[in-house]
Amino acid sequence: MKYGGNPKRPGTSPKKTVNAKEAITVLVLYFVLAFLFLFFFILYMAVLLSSLNVRGLKNNVKRKAMFLFCKEIKANILFLQETHSGKEEETFWKHQWGDSILYSHGTTHSAGVMILFNKFAGRVIDHKSDGMGHWIMVLVEVCEQKIILINVYGYNNRSLNRNMMSNLSKLIANWSNTYGSTQVITGGDFNLAPNSWLDRQPQRGKQPEHDSIICDFCTTTNMIDYWRMTNPNTKKYTWFSPSNKNVCSRLDYWLVSQTVSSYVTKLLDNWRPITLLCNDYKLLAL
């Protein structure tokens, strides 16, 4: 007697059902692991930047408190303005911070900018500063992407501010050509309100006007005021007069190139540091 194939035996169907369940379990596990890998890969690539005018760090107690605060917000790169740092303090301040710091020194009572790194997964390729404590720029590489970062502390003089921003425009163009990077992030305390009505209280002029220095800089470098782009009519301020809280301006902001704007996931502008540290500026986080 011939058979067309192997006879079905009892228990065959249940065995196939078990194998199907195992295959589904393995498939689900695969997708879970793939999701976790993607999540941690994105987390690894994410870089948090923060900026704050600290109004001087000469005081040891204040500096320790500020460094502790900067650690707690878990930013990878921090722009600090008005640090009042000097060459003689570099080693000690770096030891206190516990990670890398780039400086542009001002005087003991004015200016000074610093870029602090905190568990930064990328690497620094190049850096440059004005040597007067008003700007420092650094080229970093993160996941094979080169990004130009610029920390700015503006002058209280429009002519000096115009010269500074014009000089930075040329330096950005030079680095873009040298290193092939069009990704630029500029942040800090510019001492310039971008819009005379939206960014000042009380407003100035009979009609709203954009600041020509910032407009020229953004046009030349193809950068945008990211917060204003995403909040076109909102009024929020980063500086408040110590003597009159009704006088305030948005002097601190992020200017980012068009190529960077699509990668920004969130811009926080309402973090306020401990009142002891500085009570008339707000912290910015990108």
Coordinates of C-alpha atoms in Angstrom, one line a residue:
M1 CA 0.0 0.0 0.0
K2 CA 1.5 3.3 -1.1
Y3 CA 1.1 6.7 0.6
G4 CA 1.3 10.1 -1.0
G5 CA 3.3 11.3 2.1
N6 CA 3.9 10.8 5.7
P7 CA 0.8 10.0 7.6
K8 CA -0.4 12.6 10.1
R9 CA 0.4 11.7 13.6
P10 CA -1.4 12.7 16.7
G11 CA 0.2 15.9 18.2
T12 CA 1.4 17.3 14.9
S13 CA -0.9 20.4 14.9
P14 CA -0.1 21.4 18.5
K15 CA 3.6 21.3 17.7
K16 CA 3.1 23.7 14.8
T17 CA 1.1 26.0 17.1
V18 CA 3.9 26.1 19.6
N19 CA 6.5 26.9 17.0
A20 CA 4.3 29.8 15.7
K21 CA 4.1 31.2 19.2
E22 CA 7.8 31.0 19.6
A23 CA 8.3 32.8 16.3
I24 CA 6.0 35.6 17.4
T25 CA 7.8 35.9 20.7
V26 CA 11.2 36.1 19.0
L27 CA 9.8 38.7 16.6
V28 CA 8.4 40.8 19.4
L29 CA 11.7 40.6 21.3
Y30 CA 13.5 41.6 18.2
F31 CA 11.4 44.8 17.8
V32 CA 11.7 45.6 21.5
L33 CA 15.5 45.4 21.3
A34 CA 15.6 47.4 18.1
F35 CA 13.5 50.1 19.7
L36 CA 15.7 50.2 22.8
F37 CA 18.8 50.4 20.6
L38 CA 17.3 53.3 18.5
F39 CA 16.2 55.1 21.7
F40 CA 19.6 54.9 23.3
F41 CA 21.3 55.8 20.0
I42 CA 19.2 59.0 19.8
L43 CA 19.8 59.7 23.4
Y44 CA 23.6 59.4 22.8
M45 CA 23.4 61.8 19.8
A46 CA 21.3 64.4 21.7
V47 CA 23.2 67.4 22.9
L48 CA 21.7 69.8 25.4
L49 CA 23.1 73.4 25.3
S50 CA 22.4 76.0 27.9
S51 CA 23.3 79.7 28.2
L52 CA 23.4 82.1 31.2
N53 CA 24.8 85.5 32.1
V54 CA 26.3 84.7 35.6
R55 CA 27.2 88.3 36.6
G56 CA 30.7 87.3 37.8
L57 CA 32.2 84.1 39.2
K58 CA 35.0 85.5 41.3
N59 CA 33.2 84.7 44.6
N60 CA 34.1 81.2 45.5
V61 CA 30.8 80.3 47.1
K62 CA 28.8 81.7 44.2
R63 CA 31.1 79.9 41.7
K64 CA 30.6 76.5 43.5
A65 CA 26.9 77.0 43.6
M66 CA 26.8 77.9 39.9
F67 CA 28.9 74.9 38.9
L68 CA 26.6 72.7 41.0
F69 CA 23.5 74.2 39.3
C70 CA 25.1 73.7 35.9
K71 CA 25.7 70.0 36.7
E72 CA 22.1 69.5 37.9
I73 CA 20.5 70.7 34.7
K74 CA 22.6 68.0 32.8
A75 CA 23.5 70.2 29.9
N76 CA 26.4 68.9 27.8
I77 CA 27.6 72.3 26.7
L78 CA 27.1 75.5 28.7
F79 CA 27.7 79.1 27.5
L80 CA 28.4 81.5 30.4
Q81 CA 28.7 85.2 30.0
E82 CA 30.2 87.9 32.4
T83 CA 32.4 85.4 34.1
H84 CA 35.0 88.0 35.1
S85 CA 37.7 85.3 34.7
G86 CA 41.4 85.7 34.4
K87 CA 44.3 83.6 33.1
E88 CA 45.5 82.9 36.7
E89 CA 42.2 81.1 37.5
E90 CA 42.0 78.7 34.6
T91 CA 43.5 75.7 36.3
F92 CA 41.6 76.1 39.6
W93 CA 38.2 76.7 38.0
K94 CA 38.7 73.7 35.7
H95 CA 39.5 71.5 38.7
Q96 CA 36.4 72.8 40.4
W97 CA 34.2 72.1 37.4
G98 CA 35.7 68.7 36.8
D99 CA 35.6 68.8 33.0
S100 CA 36.9 70.8 30.1
I101 CA 36.5 74.6 29.9
L102 CA 37.3 77.1 27.1
Y103 CA 37.9 80.7 28.1
S104 CA 37.9 84.2 26.7
H105 CA 38.9 86.5 29.6
G106 CA 37.6 89.9 30.4
T107 CA 38.5 92.0 33.4
T108 CA 38.0 91.3 37.1
H109 CA 34.8 93.4 36.9
S110 CA 33.4 93.0 33.4
A111 CA 33.0 90.7 30.4
G112 CA 34.5 87.2 30.2
V113 CA 32.9 84.2 28.5
M114 CA 33.3 80.5 29.0
I115 CA 32.2 77.3 27.3
L116 CA 31.8 74.4 29.8
F117 CA 31.7 70.8 28.7
N118 CA 29.9 68.2 30.7
K119 CA 30.0 64.6 29.7
F120 CA 30.2 65.7 26.1
A121 CA 30.3 62.7 23.8
G122 CA 31.8 64.5 20.8
R123 CA 35.2 66.1 20.4
V124 CA 36.6 69.6 20.0
I125 CA 38.4 70.2 16.7
D126 CA 39.2 73.9 16.9
H127 CA 38.5 77.0 18.9
K128 CA 39.1 80.8 18.7
S129 CA 38.3 83.8 20.9
D130 CA 38.6 87.6 20.8
G131 CA 40.8 87.7 23.9
M132 CA 38.6 90.5 25.4
G133 CA 35.9 88.4 26.9
H134 CA 33.1 89.0 24.4
W135 CA 33.1 85.9 22.2
I136 CA 34.5 82.5 21.9
M137 CA 33.8 80.0 19.1
V138 CA 34.5 76.3 18.9
L139 CA 34.1 73.7 16.3
V140 CA 32.9 70.3 17.6
E141 CA 32.2 67.0 16.0
V142 CA 29.2 64.9 17.2
C143 CA 28.4 61.6 15.4
E144 CA 30.5 62.7 12.3
Q145 CA 28.6 66.1 12.2
K146 CA 30.7 69.2 12.5
I147 CA 29.0 72.1 14.3
I148 CA 30.3 75.7 14.9
L149 CA 29.3 77.0 18.4
I150 CA 29.6 80.6 19.3
N151 CA 29.2 82.1 22.8
V152 CA 28.5 85.9 22.7
Y153 CA 28.5 88.6 25.3
G154 CA 27.5 91.8 23.5
Y155 CA 28.8 95.3 24.3
N156 CA 26.7 98.2 25.6
N157 CA 27.8 100.1 22.5
R158 CA 26.1 99.6 19.2
S159 CA 29.2 100.5 17.1
L160 CA 31.3 97.9 19.0
N161 CA 28.4 95.3 18.7
R162 CA 28.2 95.9 14.9
N163 CA 31.9 95.4 14.5
M164 CA 31.9 92.3 16.6
M165 CA 29.0 90.7 14.7
S166 CA 30.5 91.6 11.4
N167 CA 33.8 90.0 12.4
L168 CA 32.0 86.8 13.6
S169 CA 30.2 86.6 10.2
K170 CA 33.5 86.6 8.4
L171 CA 34.9 84.0 10.9
I172 CA 31.9 81.7 10.3
A173 CA 32.3 81.9 6.6
N174 CA 36.0 81.1 6.9
W175 CA 35.4 78.1 9.1
S176 CA 32.6 76.9 6.9
N177 CA 34.9 76.9 4.0
T178 CA 37.8 75.4 5.9
Y179 CA 35.9 72.6 7.7
G180 CA 33.0 72.2 5.4
S181 CA 30.4 72.9 8.0
T182 CA 27.2 74.9 7.5
Q183 CA 25.8 74.0 10.9
V184 CA 26.1 77.0 13.3
I185 CA 24.7 77.8 16.7
T186 CA 25.2 81.2 18.2
G187 CA 23.9 81.9 21.7
G188 CA 24.5 84.2 24.7
D189 CA 23.7 87.7 26.0
F190 CA 23.7 89.9 22.9
N191 CA 22.7 93.1 24.7
L192 CA 20.5 93.7 21.7
A193 CA 16.7 93.2 21.6
P194 CA 15.8 91.8 18.2
N195 CA 12.4 93.6 18.0
S196 CA 11.6 97.0 19.5
W197 CA 8.0 96.1 20.4
L198 CA 7.9 92.3 21.0
D199 CA 11.3 92.1 22.8
R200 CA 11.1 95.2 25.0
Q201 CA 9.0 96.4 27.9
P202 CA 8.1 99.2 27.6
Q203 CA 8.2 99.1 23.8
R204 CA 10.2 101.6 21.8
G205 CA 9.2 103.6 18.8
K206 CA 5.9 104.3 17.1
Q207 CA 6.1 101.0 15.2
P208 CA 7.9 97.7 15.6
E209 CA 11.4 97.6 14.2
H210 CA 13.9 94.8 13.9
D211 CA 17.4 95.5 15.2
S212 CA 19.6 96.1 12.1
I213 CA 22.7 94.5 13.7
I214 CA 21.0 91.2 14.4
C215 CA 19.2 91.3 11.0
D216 CA 22.4 91.9 9.1
F217 CA 24.2 89.1 11.0
C218 CA 21.3 86.6 10.4
T219 CA 21.1 87.5 6.7
T220 CA 24.8 87.2 6.1
T221 CA 25.2 83.9 8.0
N222 CA 21.8 82.4 7.0
M223 CA 20.7 82.1 10.6
I224 CA 17.3 82.5 12.4
D225 CA 16.1 83.5 15.8
Y226 CA 14.7 80.1 16.7
W227 CA 12.5 81.0 19.6
R228 CA 10.9 83.9 17.7
M229 CA 10.3 81.7 14.7
T230 CA 8.4 79.2 16.9
N231 CA 6.7 82.0 19.0
P232 CA 6.0 84.8 16.5
N233 CA 3.8 86.9 18.7
T234 CA 4.8 85.9 22.2
K235 CA 6.3 88.4 24.7
K236 CA 8.8 86.9 27.0
Y237 CA 11.9 88.4 28.5
T238 CA 15.3 87.2 29.7
W239 CA 16.6 90.4 31.4
F240 CA 14.8 92.4 34.1
S241 CA 16.0 95.7 35.6
P242 CA 17.1 95.2 39.2
S243 CA 15.5 98.5 40.2
N244 CA 12.3 98.2 38.1
K245 CA 10.8 94.9 37.2
N246 CA 8.5 96.6 34.7
V247 CA 11.6 97.3 32.5
C248 CA 12.7 94.1 30.8
S249 CA 14.0 92.9 27.4
R250 CA 14.8 89.7 25.5
L251 CA 18.6 90.0 25.2
D252 CA 19.5 86.4 25.5
Y253 CA 18.6 84.0 22.6
W254 CA 19.8 81.3 20.2
L255 CA 20.5 82.1 16.6
V256 CA 20.8 78.8 14.6
S257 CA 21.5 78.1 10.9
Q258 CA 18.7 76.7 8.7
T259 CA 20.6 73.4 8.6
V260 CA 20.4 73.1 12.4
S261 CA 16.8 74.3 13.0
S262 CA 15.3 71.0 11.9
Y263 CA 17.3 69.1 14.5
V264 CA 16.2 71.3 17.5
T265 CA 13.8 69.2 19.6
K266 CA 13.0 71.8 22.3
L267 CA 13.9 75.3 23.4
L268 CA 13.4 76.0 27.0
D269 CA 13.4 79.6 28.1
N270 CA 11.8 79.5 31.6
W271 CA 14.5 77.9 33.8
R272 CA 15.5 80.3 36.5
P273 CA 18.6 79.6 38.5
I274 CA 18.9 80.1 42.3
T275 CA 18.2 83.7 43.2
L276 CA 21.5 83.8 45.1
L277 CA 23.4 83.2 41.8
C278 CA 21.9 85.9 39.6
N279 CA 18.5 87.5 39.9
D280 CA 18.1 89.5 36.7
Y281 CA 18.8 87.0 34.0
K282 CA 17.0 83.8 32.8
L283 CA 18.7 80.6 31.7
L284 CA 18.3 79.5 28.1
A285 CA 18.4 75.8 27.1
L286 CA 18.4 74.5 23.6

